[in-house]
């Protein structure tokens, strides 16, 4: 009886994940406390802290074997038990990240209610634009533009919704069913042999579009105060408004935007790193038939729903652009308005809208626990101390490089929060001038936003895509994302670094001389920022 129960528990542990993966996670959980004890109190916490960060990155890399919430959560729980951080420390990180949590809970759910409008709009774009190069450029630019005025996670939620819509339509027909039939698009068992090669080609086509759009969110996200969560933190500490933030970033963000869009065109032309796949003609015909069928049977009620969604979309853009409320609260208003206007009145119907965002929200809280370990054990402190010792341009460039490298392996919101806090302290203590602080703030913002496209860990939007329902459908793994992001990472990081080294200081001085921006004093610093 006991043996049978034990076998049942072993089988249940992490479900259908491969045995080697289960044993690896168990190995991590056994190894960490042993190392902690054997290395002693001097070295143990710091060394095991770094090992834990690498183990957590491994669980993210294996996201398709098991959702990272489970193994990552076990590691985070163990870290608290071992004393590498405290529940209070985790709670403090969660409080600092509340904007992002609210955004994931409510904004992603709000986008769910706009699905039909988004699918309608993007289906028209996809079917009208036959050139893959132009289509890729369009997806990347639209994602960049929307990210600058909305935010990267919201835009990623939009493109995921659109891609799942396209995929499910084709998968349904490829499985011998009609548009109106119920269908499980996560299983290929019912896909007819005739459609299998087209399905693989369609997956590759969607993968490349998703990556162009995901990188687009980073290109636009760096530009403005609302583009990424850390921008709000940095702009808040520096005391910049929406316009000043965009102007100060432009010497770096604009060259990087141009370089990113040129890379998009180049990759589609040369067809390397998994890019360049065309939309199969059979798939195009099926999507055209679906569009025609939907248009023909669209009722007055459905047309009214589309108009309501368009009106609420305008409110969404205005609300976010002028920062009328926190992003998540605007998302909640979208849920309320669209549910009311479109007659979604039952609890379980509303509940469906939260299915996509909540698992990732839970994973993000686990992420904050790992971030708390990094903070409590001072894992990044040697790097920060080294960069503060550099001089002039080397110091500004050093901040860009250090932020870029650390953002790629941890989380750009955390890295930005730590660095802007350290630089603020240096300013308050008289170690640097206010104008130097402003340059450093630009280097920190661009450093955490641009090179962090290298891995899904760095960009919340990338991690959201990797752990979404779409990733397994189009076979988008961690490693594949890293490979597909590599050319973008190289080009954007180098252009960003050159801009920080050679354009930022002269361009900023030119802006001062022409009255585009003004010199700030130490007194104008947001000393009461609760992020510190």
Short mmCIF file of C-alpha atoms in Angstrom, two decimals:
data_model
loop_
_atom_site.label_atom_id
_atom_site.label_comp_id
_atom_site.label_asym_id
_atom_site.label_seq_id
_atom_site.Cartn_x
_atom_site.Cartn_y
_atom_site.Cartn_z
CA UNK A 1 0.00 0.00 0.00
CA UNK A 2 2.76 2.43 1.04
CA UNK A 3 4.80 1.51 -2.04
CA UNK A 4 1.79 2.08 -4.32
CA UNK A 5 1.14 5.47 -2.73
CA UNK A 6 4.80 6.42 -3.15
CA UNK A 7 4.71 5.41 -6.82
CA UNK A 8 1.56 7.50 -7.26
CA UNK A 9 3.20 10.54 -5.67
CA UNK A 10 6.32 10.14 -7.84
CA UNK A 11 4.13 9.85 -10.95
CA UNK A 12 2.08 12.91 -9.95
CA UNK A 13 5.17 15.05 -9.28
CA UNK A 14 5.29 17.59 -12.16
CA UNK A 15 2.85 15.45 -14.19
CA UNK A 16 3.84 14.61 -17.77
CA UNK A 17 7.27 16.26 -17.63
CA UNK A 18 10.12 13.93 -18.73
CA UNK A 19 11.72 11.84 -15.95
CA UNK A 20 15.16 13.40 -16.55
CA UNK A 21 13.67 16.85 -15.98
CA UNK A 22 11.93 15.78 -12.76
CA UNK A 23 15.22 14.30 -11.48
CA UNK A 24 17.12 17.47 -12.44
CA UNK A 25 14.73 19.66 -10.41
CA UNK A 26 14.92 17.26 -7.45
CA UNK A 27 18.73 17.36 -7.80
CA UNK A 28 18.66 21.18 -7.60
CA UNK A 29 16.46 21.06 -4.49
CA UNK A 30 18.82 18.60 -2.74
CA UNK A 31 22.07 20.24 -3.93
CA UNK A 32 21.28 23.83 -2.85
CA UNK A 33 21.03 23.27 0.95
CA UNK A 34 24.06 20.93 0.87
CA UNK A 35 26.16 23.64 -0.82
CA UNK A 36 24.75 26.28 1.51
CA UNK A 37 25.88 24.33 4.58
CA UNK A 38 29.21 23.08 3.20
CA UNK A 39 30.39 26.51 1.94
CA UNK A 40 29.72 28.18 5.30
CA UNK A 41 28.08 31.50 6.19
CA UNK A 42 30.79 33.63 4.55
CA UNK A 43 30.54 32.30 0.98
CA UNK A 44 27.46 30.03 1.08
CA UNK A 45 24.57 32.53 0.69
CA UNK A 46 26.28 34.49 -2.14
CA UNK A 47 27.39 31.38 -4.09
CA UNK A 48 24.06 29.55 -3.67
CA UNK A 49 22.26 32.79 -4.61
CA UNK A 50 24.01 32.80 -8.00
CA UNK A 51 23.42 29.04 -8.45
CA UNK A 52 19.72 29.60 -7.69
CA UNK A 53 19.48 32.37 -10.33
CA UNK A 54 21.06 30.04 -12.94
CA UNK A 55 18.72 27.18 -11.94
CA UNK A 56 15.72 29.49 -12.30
CA UNK A 57 16.92 30.55 -15.77
CA UNK A 58 17.16 26.82 -16.62
CA UNK A 59 13.47 26.34 -15.63
CA UNK A 60 12.56 29.23 -17.95
CA UNK A 61 14.60 27.66 -20.74
CA UNK A 62 12.67 24.41 -20.25
CA UNK A 63 9.27 26.16 -20.29
CA UNK A 64 7.88 23.69 -22.84
CA UNK A 65 8.78 20.68 -20.61
CA UNK A 66 6.93 22.13 -17.62
CA UNK A 67 5.39 25.54 -16.93
CA UNK A 68 8.14 27.41 -14.97
CA UNK A 69 5.74 28.33 -12.15
CA UNK A 70 6.15 24.84 -10.64
CA UNK A 71 9.94 24.23 -10.67
CA UNK A 72 10.67 27.97 -10.28
CA UNK A 73 8.19 28.19 -7.41
CA UNK A 74 9.82 25.22 -5.64
CA UNK A 75 13.24 26.88 -5.95
CA UNK A 76 11.86 30.20 -4.65
CA UNK A 77 10.17 28.43 -1.72
CA UNK A 78 13.44 26.67 -0.87
CA UNK A 79 15.34 29.99 -1.05
CA UNK A 80 13.01 31.48 1.59
CA UNK A 81 13.31 28.38 3.81
CA UNK A 82 17.14 28.56 3.56
CA UNK A 83 17.06 32.24 4.51
CA UNK A 84 18.44 33.61 1.21
CA UNK A 85 15.53 36.06 1.39
CA UNK A 86 12.47 36.62 3.57
CA UNK A 87 8.71 36.67 2.94
CA UNK A 88 8.88 40.39 3.80
CA UNK A 89 11.52 40.93 1.11
CA UNK A 90 9.38 39.12 -1.47
CA UNK A 91 6.34 41.18 -0.45
CA UNK A 92 8.37 44.40 -0.85
CA UNK A 93 9.31 43.36 -4.42
CA UNK A 94 5.67 42.50 -5.15
CA UNK A 95 4.63 45.97 -3.92
CA UNK A 96 7.20 47.60 -6.22
CA UNK A 97 5.91 45.44 -9.08
CA UNK A 98 2.23 46.04 -8.37
CA UNK A 99 1.85 48.11 -11.56
CA UNK A 100 3.00 45.12 -13.64
CA UNK A 101 0.79 42.69 -11.68
CA UNK A 102 -2.31 44.86 -12.13
CA UNK A 103 -1.45 45.19 -15.80
CA UNK A 104 -1.26 41.40 -16.23
CA UNK A 105 -4.43 40.69 -14.26
CA UNK A 106 -6.68 43.33 -15.83
CA UNK A 107 -5.16 44.61 -19.08
CA UNK A 108 -4.63 41.13 -20.58
CA UNK A 109 -8.22 40.24 -19.59
CA UNK A 110 -9.42 43.53 -21.12
CA UNK A 111 -7.72 42.68 -24.43
CA UNK A 112 -9.67 39.36 -24.42
CA UNK A 113 -12.90 41.36 -24.83
CA UNK A 114 -11.41 43.10 -27.88
CA UNK A 115 -10.52 39.84 -29.66
CA UNK A 116 -13.06 40.13 -32.46
CA UNK A 117 -11.96 43.69 -33.34
CA UNK A 118 -8.29 42.72 -33.30
CA UNK A 119 -8.85 39.58 -35.34
CA UNK A 120 -10.96 41.58 -37.82
CA UNK A 121 -8.25 44.28 -38.19
CA UNK A 122 -5.21 42.00 -38.41
CA UNK A 123 -6.96 39.51 -40.73
CA UNK A 124 -7.52 42.39 -43.16
CA UNK A 125 -3.83 43.39 -42.90
CA UNK A 126 -2.61 39.80 -43.32
CA UNK A 127 -4.81 39.14 -46.37
CA UNK A 128 -4.27 42.51 -48.07
CA UNK A 129 -0.45 42.62 -47.71
CA UNK A 130 1.03 39.77 -49.76
CA UNK A 131 4.72 40.74 -49.39
CA UNK A 132 6.22 38.97 -46.34
CA UNK A 133 8.93 41.67 -46.03
CA UNK A 134 6.33 44.45 -45.94
CA UNK A 135 4.08 42.45 -43.62
CA UNK A 136 6.96 41.81 -41.17
CA UNK A 137 7.96 45.47 -41.25
CA UNK A 138 4.34 46.46 -40.68
CA UNK A 139 3.96 44.10 -37.70
CA UNK A 140 7.24 45.32 -36.17
CA UNK A 141 6.47 49.02 -36.71
CA UNK A 142 2.85 48.79 -35.51
CA UNK A 143 4.04 46.88 -32.40
CA UNK A 144 6.71 49.59 -31.79
CA UNK A 145 4.23 52.44 -32.26
CA UNK A 146 1.58 50.86 -30.03
CA UNK A 147 4.18 49.98 -27.35
CA UNK A 148 5.32 53.60 -27.18
CA UNK A 149 1.80 54.80 -26.37
CA UNK A 150 0.32 51.76 -24.65
CA UNK A 151 2.88 49.38 -23.16
CA UNK A 152 4.81 46.35 -24.39
CA UNK A 153 2.88 43.69 -22.42
CA UNK A 154 -0.50 44.95 -23.63
CA UNK A 155 0.71 44.92 -27.24
CA UNK A 156 2.18 41.41 -26.81
CA UNK A 157 -1.17 40.22 -25.46
CA UNK A 158 -2.79 41.68 -28.60
CA UNK A 159 -0.47 39.93 -31.08
CA UNK A 160 -0.76 36.62 -29.18
CA UNK A 161 -4.56 36.87 -29.36
CA UNK A 162 -4.37 37.55 -33.11
CA UNK A 163 -1.93 34.68 -33.79
CA UNK A 164 -3.96 32.15 -31.76
CA UNK A 165 -7.01 33.29 -33.76
CA UNK A 166 -5.27 32.69 -37.11
CA UNK A 167 -3.82 29.38 -35.97
CA UNK A 168 -7.09 27.97 -34.60
CA UNK A 169 -9.00 28.86 -37.79
CA UNK A 170 -6.53 27.01 -40.04
CA UNK A 171 -6.04 24.11 -37.61
CA UNK A 172 -9.81 23.56 -37.47
CA UNK A 173 -10.10 23.33 -41.28
CA UNK A 174 -6.93 21.23 -41.56
CA UNK A 175 -8.60 18.77 -39.15
CA UNK A 176 -11.59 18.40 -41.50
CA UNK A 177 -14.00 20.64 -39.59
CA UNK A 178 -15.94 23.80 -40.41
CA UNK A 179 -15.40 27.26 -38.90
CA UNK A 180 -18.33 26.95 -36.48
CA UNK A 181 -17.33 23.54 -35.05
CA UNK A 182 -15.82 23.12 -31.58
CA UNK A 183 -12.16 22.05 -31.84
CA UNK A 184 -9.03 21.43 -29.75
CA UNK A 185 -6.26 23.16 -31.73
CA UNK A 186 -3.52 22.00 -29.33
CA UNK A 187 -3.59 18.43 -30.72
CA UNK A 188 -2.35 17.50 -34.23
CA UNK A 189 -3.86 13.99 -34.18
CA UNK A 190 -6.87 14.94 -36.33
CA UNK A 191 -4.86 17.02 -38.85
CA UNK A 192 -5.21 15.50 -42.32
CA UNK A 193 -1.98 14.29 -43.99
CA UNK A 194 -2.58 16.68 -46.90
CA UNK A 195 -2.30 19.70 -44.57
CA UNK A 196 0.68 18.65 -42.40
CA UNK A 197 3.47 20.31 -44.43
CA UNK A 198 1.38 23.49 -44.78
CA UNK A 199 0.81 23.45 -41.00
CA UNK A 200 4.59 23.32 -40.35
CA UNK A 201 5.15 26.15 -42.85
CA UNK A 202 2.36 28.18 -41.23
CA UNK A 203 3.94 27.66 -37.80
CA UNK A 204 7.27 28.96 -39.10
CA UNK A 205 5.49 31.94 -40.70
CA UNK A 206 3.73 32.79 -37.40
CA UNK A 207 6.96 32.33 -35.39
CA UNK A 208 8.79 34.90 -37.51
CA UNK A 209 5.88 37.38 -37.34
CA UNK A 210 5.64 36.97 -33.55
CA UNK A 211 9.37 37.58 -33.08
CA UNK A 212 9.34 40.66 -35.35
CA UNK A 213 6.41 42.03 -33.35
CA UNK A 214 7.96 41.11 -29.96
CA UNK A 215 11.18 42.92 -30.88
CA UNK A 216 9.00 45.80 -32.13
CA UNK A 217 7.53 46.13 -28.62
CA UNK A 218 11.07 46.60 -27.27
CA UNK A 219 11.93 49.14 -30.01
CA UNK A 220 8.90 51.26 -29.13
CA UNK A 221 8.88 50.46 -25.41
CA UNK A 222 12.23 52.19 -24.77
CA UNK A 223 11.03 55.50 -26.22
CA UNK A 224 8.40 56.75 -23.77
CA UNK A 225 7.45 57.02 -20.12
CA UNK A 226 4.68 54.38 -20.39
CA UNK A 227 6.40 51.98 -22.82
CA UNK A 228 7.86 49.62 -20.20
CA UNK A 229 7.29 49.30 -16.42
CA UNK A 230 10.83 50.44 -15.55
CA UNK A 231 10.43 53.61 -17.63
CA UNK A 232 7.77 54.80 -15.17
CA UNK A 233 10.18 54.12 -12.28
CA UNK A 234 13.16 55.90 -13.91
CA UNK A 235 11.07 58.86 -15.14
CA UNK A 236 9.46 59.15 -11.69
CA UNK A 237 12.79 59.34 -9.88
CA UNK A 238 14.24 61.81 -12.40
CA UNK A 239 11.08 63.94 -12.38
CA UNK A 240 10.59 63.87 -16.19
CA UNK A 241 7.19 64.15 -17.84
CA UNK A 242 6.04 62.21 -20.97
CA UNK A 243 7.50 64.72 -23.49
CA UNK A 244 10.84 65.29 -21.72
CA UNK A 245 11.35 61.54 -21.26
CA UNK A 246 10.83 60.91 -25.01
CA UNK A 247 13.15 63.81 -25.99
CA UNK A 248 15.95 62.70 -23.62
CA UNK A 249 15.79 59.09 -24.90
CA UNK A 250 15.70 60.05 -28.61
CA UNK A 251 19.51 60.27 -29.23
CA UNK A 252 19.65 56.54 -28.42
CA UNK A 253 16.10 55.27 -29.06
CA UNK A 254 15.71 56.67 -32.61
CA UNK A 255 18.94 55.21 -34.12
CA UNK A 256 18.08 51.87 -32.46
CA UNK A 257 14.53 51.98 -33.89
CA UNK A 258 15.87 52.55 -37.43
CA UNK A 259 18.50 49.80 -37.00
CA UNK A 260 15.87 47.37 -35.65
CA UNK A 261 13.50 47.96 -38.58
CA UNK A 262 16.39 47.59 -41.07
CA UNK A 263 17.33 44.30 -39.39
CA UNK A 264 13.72 43.13 -39.81
CA UNK A 265 13.88 43.76 -43.59
CA UNK A 266 17.36 42.19 -43.87
CA UNK A 267 16.32 38.98 -42.05
CA UNK A 268 13.25 38.51 -44.25
CA UNK A 269 15.26 39.14 -47.44
CA UNK A 270 18.18 36.84 -46.53
CA UNK A 271 15.95 34.21 -44.79
CA UNK A 272 18.32 33.31 -41.94
CA UNK A 273 17.83 32.59 -38.19
CA UNK A 274 14.40 31.05 -38.88
CA UNK A 275 12.94 34.04 -40.75
CA UNK A 276 11.62 34.39 -44.31
CA UNK A 277 8.88 31.71 -44.44
CA UNK A 278 5.91 32.71 -46.62
CA UNK A 279 2.22 32.26 -45.80
CA UNK A 280 1.17 29.03 -47.61
CA UNK A 281 -1.41 29.70 -50.34
CA UNK A 282 -3.80 27.05 -48.95
CA UNK A 283 -3.72 28.79 -45.56
CA UNK A 284 -4.32 32.17 -47.23
CA UNK A 285 -7.37 30.77 -49.04
CA UNK A 286 -8.78 29.30 -45.81
CA UNK A 287 -8.32 32.63 -43.98
CA UNK A 288 -9.89 34.46 -46.94
CA UNK A 289 -12.86 32.05 -46.87
CA UNK A 290 -13.17 32.54 -43.11
CA UNK A 291 -13.09 36.33 -43.51
CA UNK A 292 -15.73 36.20 -46.26
CA UNK A 293 -17.90 33.81 -44.21
CA UNK A 294 -17.62 36.01 -41.11
CA UNK A 295 -18.43 39.17 -43.08
CA UNK A 296 -21.46 37.53 -44.73
CA UNK A 297 -23.03 36.28 -41.51
CA UNK A 298 -22.10 39.27 -39.32
CA UNK A 299 -25.30 40.34 -37.56
CA UNK A 300 -26.30 43.87 -36.54
CA UNK A 301 -25.48 42.93 -32.95
CA UNK A 302 -21.95 41.79 -33.93
CA UNK A 303 -21.37 44.97 -35.95
CA UNK A 304 -22.47 47.01 -32.92
CA UNK A 305 -20.00 44.98 -30.76
CA UNK A 306 -17.14 45.84 -33.17
CA UNK A 307 -18.04 49.56 -33.01
CA UNK A 308 -18.19 49.39 -29.19
CA UNK A 309 -14.75 47.73 -29.12
CA UNK A 310 -13.33 50.43 -31.43
CA UNK A 311 -14.69 53.20 -29.17
CA UNK A 312 -13.25 51.53 -26.05
CA UNK A 313 -9.93 51.07 -27.91
CA UNK A 314 -9.79 54.87 -28.38
CA UNK A 315 -10.41 55.32 -24.63
CA UNK A 316 -7.63 52.78 -23.95
CA UNK A 317 -5.09 54.72 -26.06
CA UNK A 318 -6.07 58.11 -24.57
CA UNK A 319 -6.08 56.74 -20.99
CA UNK A 320 -2.62 55.19 -21.35
CA UNK A 321 -1.09 58.00 -23.39
CA UNK A 322 -1.99 60.66 -20.82
CA UNK A 323 -1.50 58.25 -17.90
CA UNK A 324 -4.99 59.04 -16.56
CA UNK A 325 -4.70 56.07 -14.17
CA UNK A 326 -2.40 53.11 -13.54
CA UNK A 327 -2.27 50.79 -16.56
CA UNK A 328 -4.02 47.90 -14.74
CA UNK A 329 -6.89 50.12 -13.62
CA UNK A 330 -7.43 51.30 -17.19
CA UNK A 331 -7.51 47.60 -18.14
CA UNK A 332 -10.21 47.03 -15.51
CA UNK A 333 -12.24 49.89 -17.02
CA UNK A 334 -11.95 48.17 -20.43
CA UNK A 335 -13.37 44.93 -18.94
CA UNK A 336 -16.29 46.78 -17.32
CA UNK A 337 -17.11 48.89 -20.41
CA UNK A 338 -16.89 46.08 -22.97
CA UNK A 339 -18.67 43.47 -20.81
CA UNK A 340 -21.50 45.97 -20.25
CA UNK A 341 -21.71 47.22 -23.87
CA UNK A 342 -21.46 43.72 -25.39
CA UNK A 343 -23.80 42.01 -22.92
CA UNK A 344 -21.30 39.61 -21.31
CA UNK A 345 -23.18 39.12 -18.06
CA UNK A 346 -22.32 35.65 -16.71
CA UNK A 347 -19.46 35.07 -14.28
CA UNK A 348 -17.96 32.10 -16.14
CA UNK A 349 -17.89 34.12 -19.42
CA UNK A 350 -15.95 36.90 -17.69
CA UNK A 351 -13.74 34.28 -15.99
CA UNK A 352 -12.47 33.05 -19.38
CA UNK A 353 -10.83 36.43 -19.97
CA UNK A 354 -8.50 35.88 -16.99
CA UNK A 355 -7.24 32.42 -18.05
CA UNK A 356 -4.34 33.69 -20.18
CA UNK A 357 -2.90 36.26 -17.75
CA UNK A 358 -3.19 34.70 -14.29
CA UNK A 359 -0.68 31.80 -14.61
CA UNK A 360 1.89 34.32 -15.83
CA UNK A 361 1.00 36.68 -12.98
CA UNK A 362 1.74 33.86 -10.51
CA UNK A 363 5.04 33.19 -12.32
CA UNK A 364 5.92 36.89 -12.08
CA UNK A 365 5.46 36.81 -8.29
CA UNK A 366 7.87 33.83 -8.20
CA UNK A 367 10.20 35.95 -10.33
CA UNK A 368 9.99 38.68 -7.69
CA UNK A 369 11.04 36.11 -5.06
CA UNK A 370 14.21 35.36 -7.08
CA UNK A 371 14.74 39.12 -7.51
CA UNK A 372 14.48 39.46 -3.74
CA UNK A 373 17.30 36.89 -3.38
CA UNK A 374 19.44 38.93 -5.82
CA UNK A 375 18.72 42.04 -3.76
CA UNK A 376 19.24 40.55 -0.28
CA UNK A 377 22.47 38.76 -1.22
CA UNK A 378 23.85 41.76 -3.16
CA UNK A 379 24.59 39.65 -6.24
CA UNK A 380 24.87 42.71 -8.52
CA UNK A 381 26.74 44.98 -6.07
CA UNK A 382 30.30 44.31 -7.38
CA UNK A 383 29.22 45.37 -10.88
CA UNK A 384 27.53 48.56 -9.60
CA UNK A 385 30.59 49.50 -7.51
CA UNK A 386 32.94 48.96 -10.48
CA UNK A 387 30.88 51.11 -12.90
CA UNK A 388 30.64 54.01 -10.40
CA UNK A 389 34.47 54.11 -10.31
CA UNK A 390 34.73 54.72 -14.11
CA UNK A 391 34.96 58.25 -15.51
CA UNK A 392 32.98 60.45 -17.97
CA UNK A 393 31.82 58.69 -21.17
CA UNK A 394 33.20 55.34 -19.96
CA UNK A 395 30.95 55.61 -16.91
CA UNK A 396 27.80 56.30 -19.00
CA UNK A 397 28.72 53.48 -21.44
CA UNK A 398 29.55 51.23 -18.46
CA UNK A 399 26.04 51.73 -17.07
CA UNK A 400 24.55 50.84 -20.47
CA UNK A 401 26.64 47.64 -20.77
CA UNK A 402 26.18 46.54 -17.14
CA UNK A 403 22.42 47.11 -17.30
CA UNK A 404 22.22 45.26 -20.62
CA UNK A 405 24.12 42.19 -19.41
CA UNK A 406 22.31 41.95 -16.07
CA UNK A 407 18.89 42.53 -17.69
CA UNK A 408 19.49 39.64 -20.09
CA UNK A 409 20.04 37.18 -17.21
CA UNK A 410 17.59 38.52 -14.65
CA UNK A 411 14.75 41.02 -15.12
CA UNK A 412 15.02 44.50 -16.60
CA UNK A 413 12.48 46.07 -14.21
CA UNK A 414 14.52 44.88 -11.22
CA UNK A 415 17.88 45.90 -12.72
CA UNK A 416 16.57 49.38 -13.55
CA UNK A 417 15.09 49.79 -10.06
CA UNK A 418 18.38 48.80 -8.39
CA UNK A 419 20.57 50.98 -10.62
CA UNK A 420 18.43 54.13 -10.57
CA UNK A 421 18.37 53.81 -6.76
CA UNK A 422 22.16 53.53 -6.58
CA UNK A 423 22.68 56.48 -8.95
CA UNK A 424 20.13 58.57 -7.03
CA UNK A 425 22.05 57.86 -3.81
CA UNK A 426 25.32 58.84 -5.53
CA UNK A 427 23.73 62.17 -6.56
CA UNK A 428 22.28 62.88 -3.11
CA UNK A 429 25.68 62.09 -1.53
CA UNK A 430 27.41 64.55 -3.87
CA UNK A 431 29.42 61.94 -5.83
CA UNK A 432 27.98 63.06 -9.21
CA UNK A 433 26.38 66.21 -10.72
CA UNK A 434 22.67 66.43 -11.60
CA UNK A 435 23.37 66.63 -15.38
CA UNK A 436 25.52 63.47 -15.12
CA UNK A 437 22.67 61.76 -13.23
CA UNK A 438 20.29 62.57 -16.11
CA UNK A 439 22.71 61.05 -18.64
CA UNK A 440 23.08 57.97 -16.43
CA UNK A 441 19.30 57.65 -16.21
CA UNK A 442 19.14 57.55 -20.03
CA UNK A 443 21.91 54.92 -20.10
CA UNK A 444 20.07 52.83 -17.48
CA UNK A 445 16.75 53.04 -19.34
CA UNK A 446 18.22 52.18 -22.75
CA UNK A 447 20.53 49.54 -21.24
CA UNK A 448 17.67 47.70 -19.55
CA UNK A 449 15.36 47.97 -22.59
CA UNK A 450 17.56 47.24 -25.62
CA UNK A 451 20.13 44.43 -24.96
CA UNK A 452 17.56 42.58 -22.82
CA UNK A 453 15.88 41.27 -26.00
CA UNK A 454 18.66 38.63 -25.93
CA UNK A 455 16.64 36.27 -23.69
CA UNK A 456 13.03 35.90 -22.54
CA UNK A 457 14.17 36.51 -18.93
CA UNK A 458 15.05 40.14 -19.61
CA UNK A 459 11.86 41.32 -21.30
CA UNK A 460 8.54 40.63 -19.57
CA UNK A 461 6.84 40.74 -23.00
CA UNK A 462 9.17 37.99 -24.32
CA UNK A 463 8.61 35.86 -21.21
CA UNK A 464 4.85 36.35 -21.60
CA UNK A 465 5.08 35.14 -25.22
CA UNK A 466 7.23 32.13 -24.25
CA UNK A 467 4.83 31.01 -21.50
CA UNK A 468 1.63 31.83 -23.45
CA UNK A 469 -0.78 29.28 -24.95
CA UNK A 470 0.61 30.25 -28.38
CA UNK A 471 4.27 29.18 -27.85
CA UNK A 472 3.68 25.38 -27.84
CA UNK A 473 1.24 25.68 -30.78
CA UNK A 474 3.87 27.31 -33.04
CA UNK A 475 6.78 25.36 -31.44
CA UNK A 476 8.44 28.50 -30.03
CA UNK A 477 10.87 27.27 -27.35
CA UNK A 478 13.28 29.25 -25.15
CA UNK A 479 16.30 28.25 -27.26
CA UNK A 480 14.51 29.06 -30.51
CA UNK A 481 13.55 32.49 -29.16
CA UNK A 482 17.17 33.21 -28.16
CA UNK A 483 18.43 32.14 -31.63
CA UNK A 484 15.78 34.20 -33.46
CA UNK A 485 16.47 37.23 -31.25
CA UNK A 486 20.27 36.97 -31.72
CA UNK A 487 20.67 39.14 -34.87
CA UNK A 488 18.40 41.78 -33.33
CA UNK A 489 20.35 41.62 -30.04
CA UNK A 490 23.70 42.14 -31.78
CA UNK A 491 22.59 45.02 -34.05
CA UNK A 492 20.43 46.87 -31.52
CA UNK A 493 22.93 46.52 -28.64
CA UNK A 494 25.88 47.78 -30.71
CA UNK A 495 23.93 50.70 -32.24
CA UNK A 496 22.62 51.57 -28.75
CA UNK A 497 26.15 51.49 -27.27
CA UNK A 498 27.59 53.66 -30.07
CA UNK A 499 24.73 56.14 -29.61
CA UNK A 500 25.36 56.29 -25.83
CA UNK A 501 29.10 56.82 -26.39
CA UNK A 502 29.08 59.30 -29.30
CA UNK A 503 25.59 60.85 -29.69
CA UNK A 504 24.03 61.12 -26.23
CA UNK A 505 26.22 63.85 -24.66
CA UNK A 506 26.49 66.21 -27.71
CA UNK A 507 22.77 65.74 -28.55
CA UNK A 508 21.74 66.43 -24.94
CA UNK A 509 23.92 69.59 -24.84
CA UNK A 510 22.32 70.71 -28.13
CA UNK A 511 18.85 70.20 -26.59
CA UNK A 512 19.83 72.31 -23.56
CA UNK A 513 21.15 75.12 -25.80
CA UNK A 514 17.95 75.18 -27.88
CA UNK A 515 15.62 75.10 -24.88
CA UNK A 516 14.13 71.68 -25.76
CA UNK A 517 14.95 70.47 -22.23
CA UNK A 518 16.04 72.30 -19.07
CA UNK A 519 18.70 71.65 -16.45
CA UNK A 520 17.28 70.09 -13.28
CA UNK A 521 18.48 70.54 -9.70
CA UNK A 522 19.06 67.92 -7.02
CA UNK A 523 16.03 69.34 -5.18
CA UNK A 524 13.78 68.32 -8.10
CA UNK A 525 14.72 64.67 -7.62
CA UNK A 526 11.86 62.45 -6.50
CA UNK A 527 13.45 61.59 -3.17
CA UNK A 528 10.25 60.12 -1.81
CA UNK A 529 9.91 57.48 -4.55
CA UNK A 530 8.59 54.36 -2.87
CA UNK A 531 10.52 52.21 -5.31
CA UNK A 532 13.51 52.77 -3.08
#
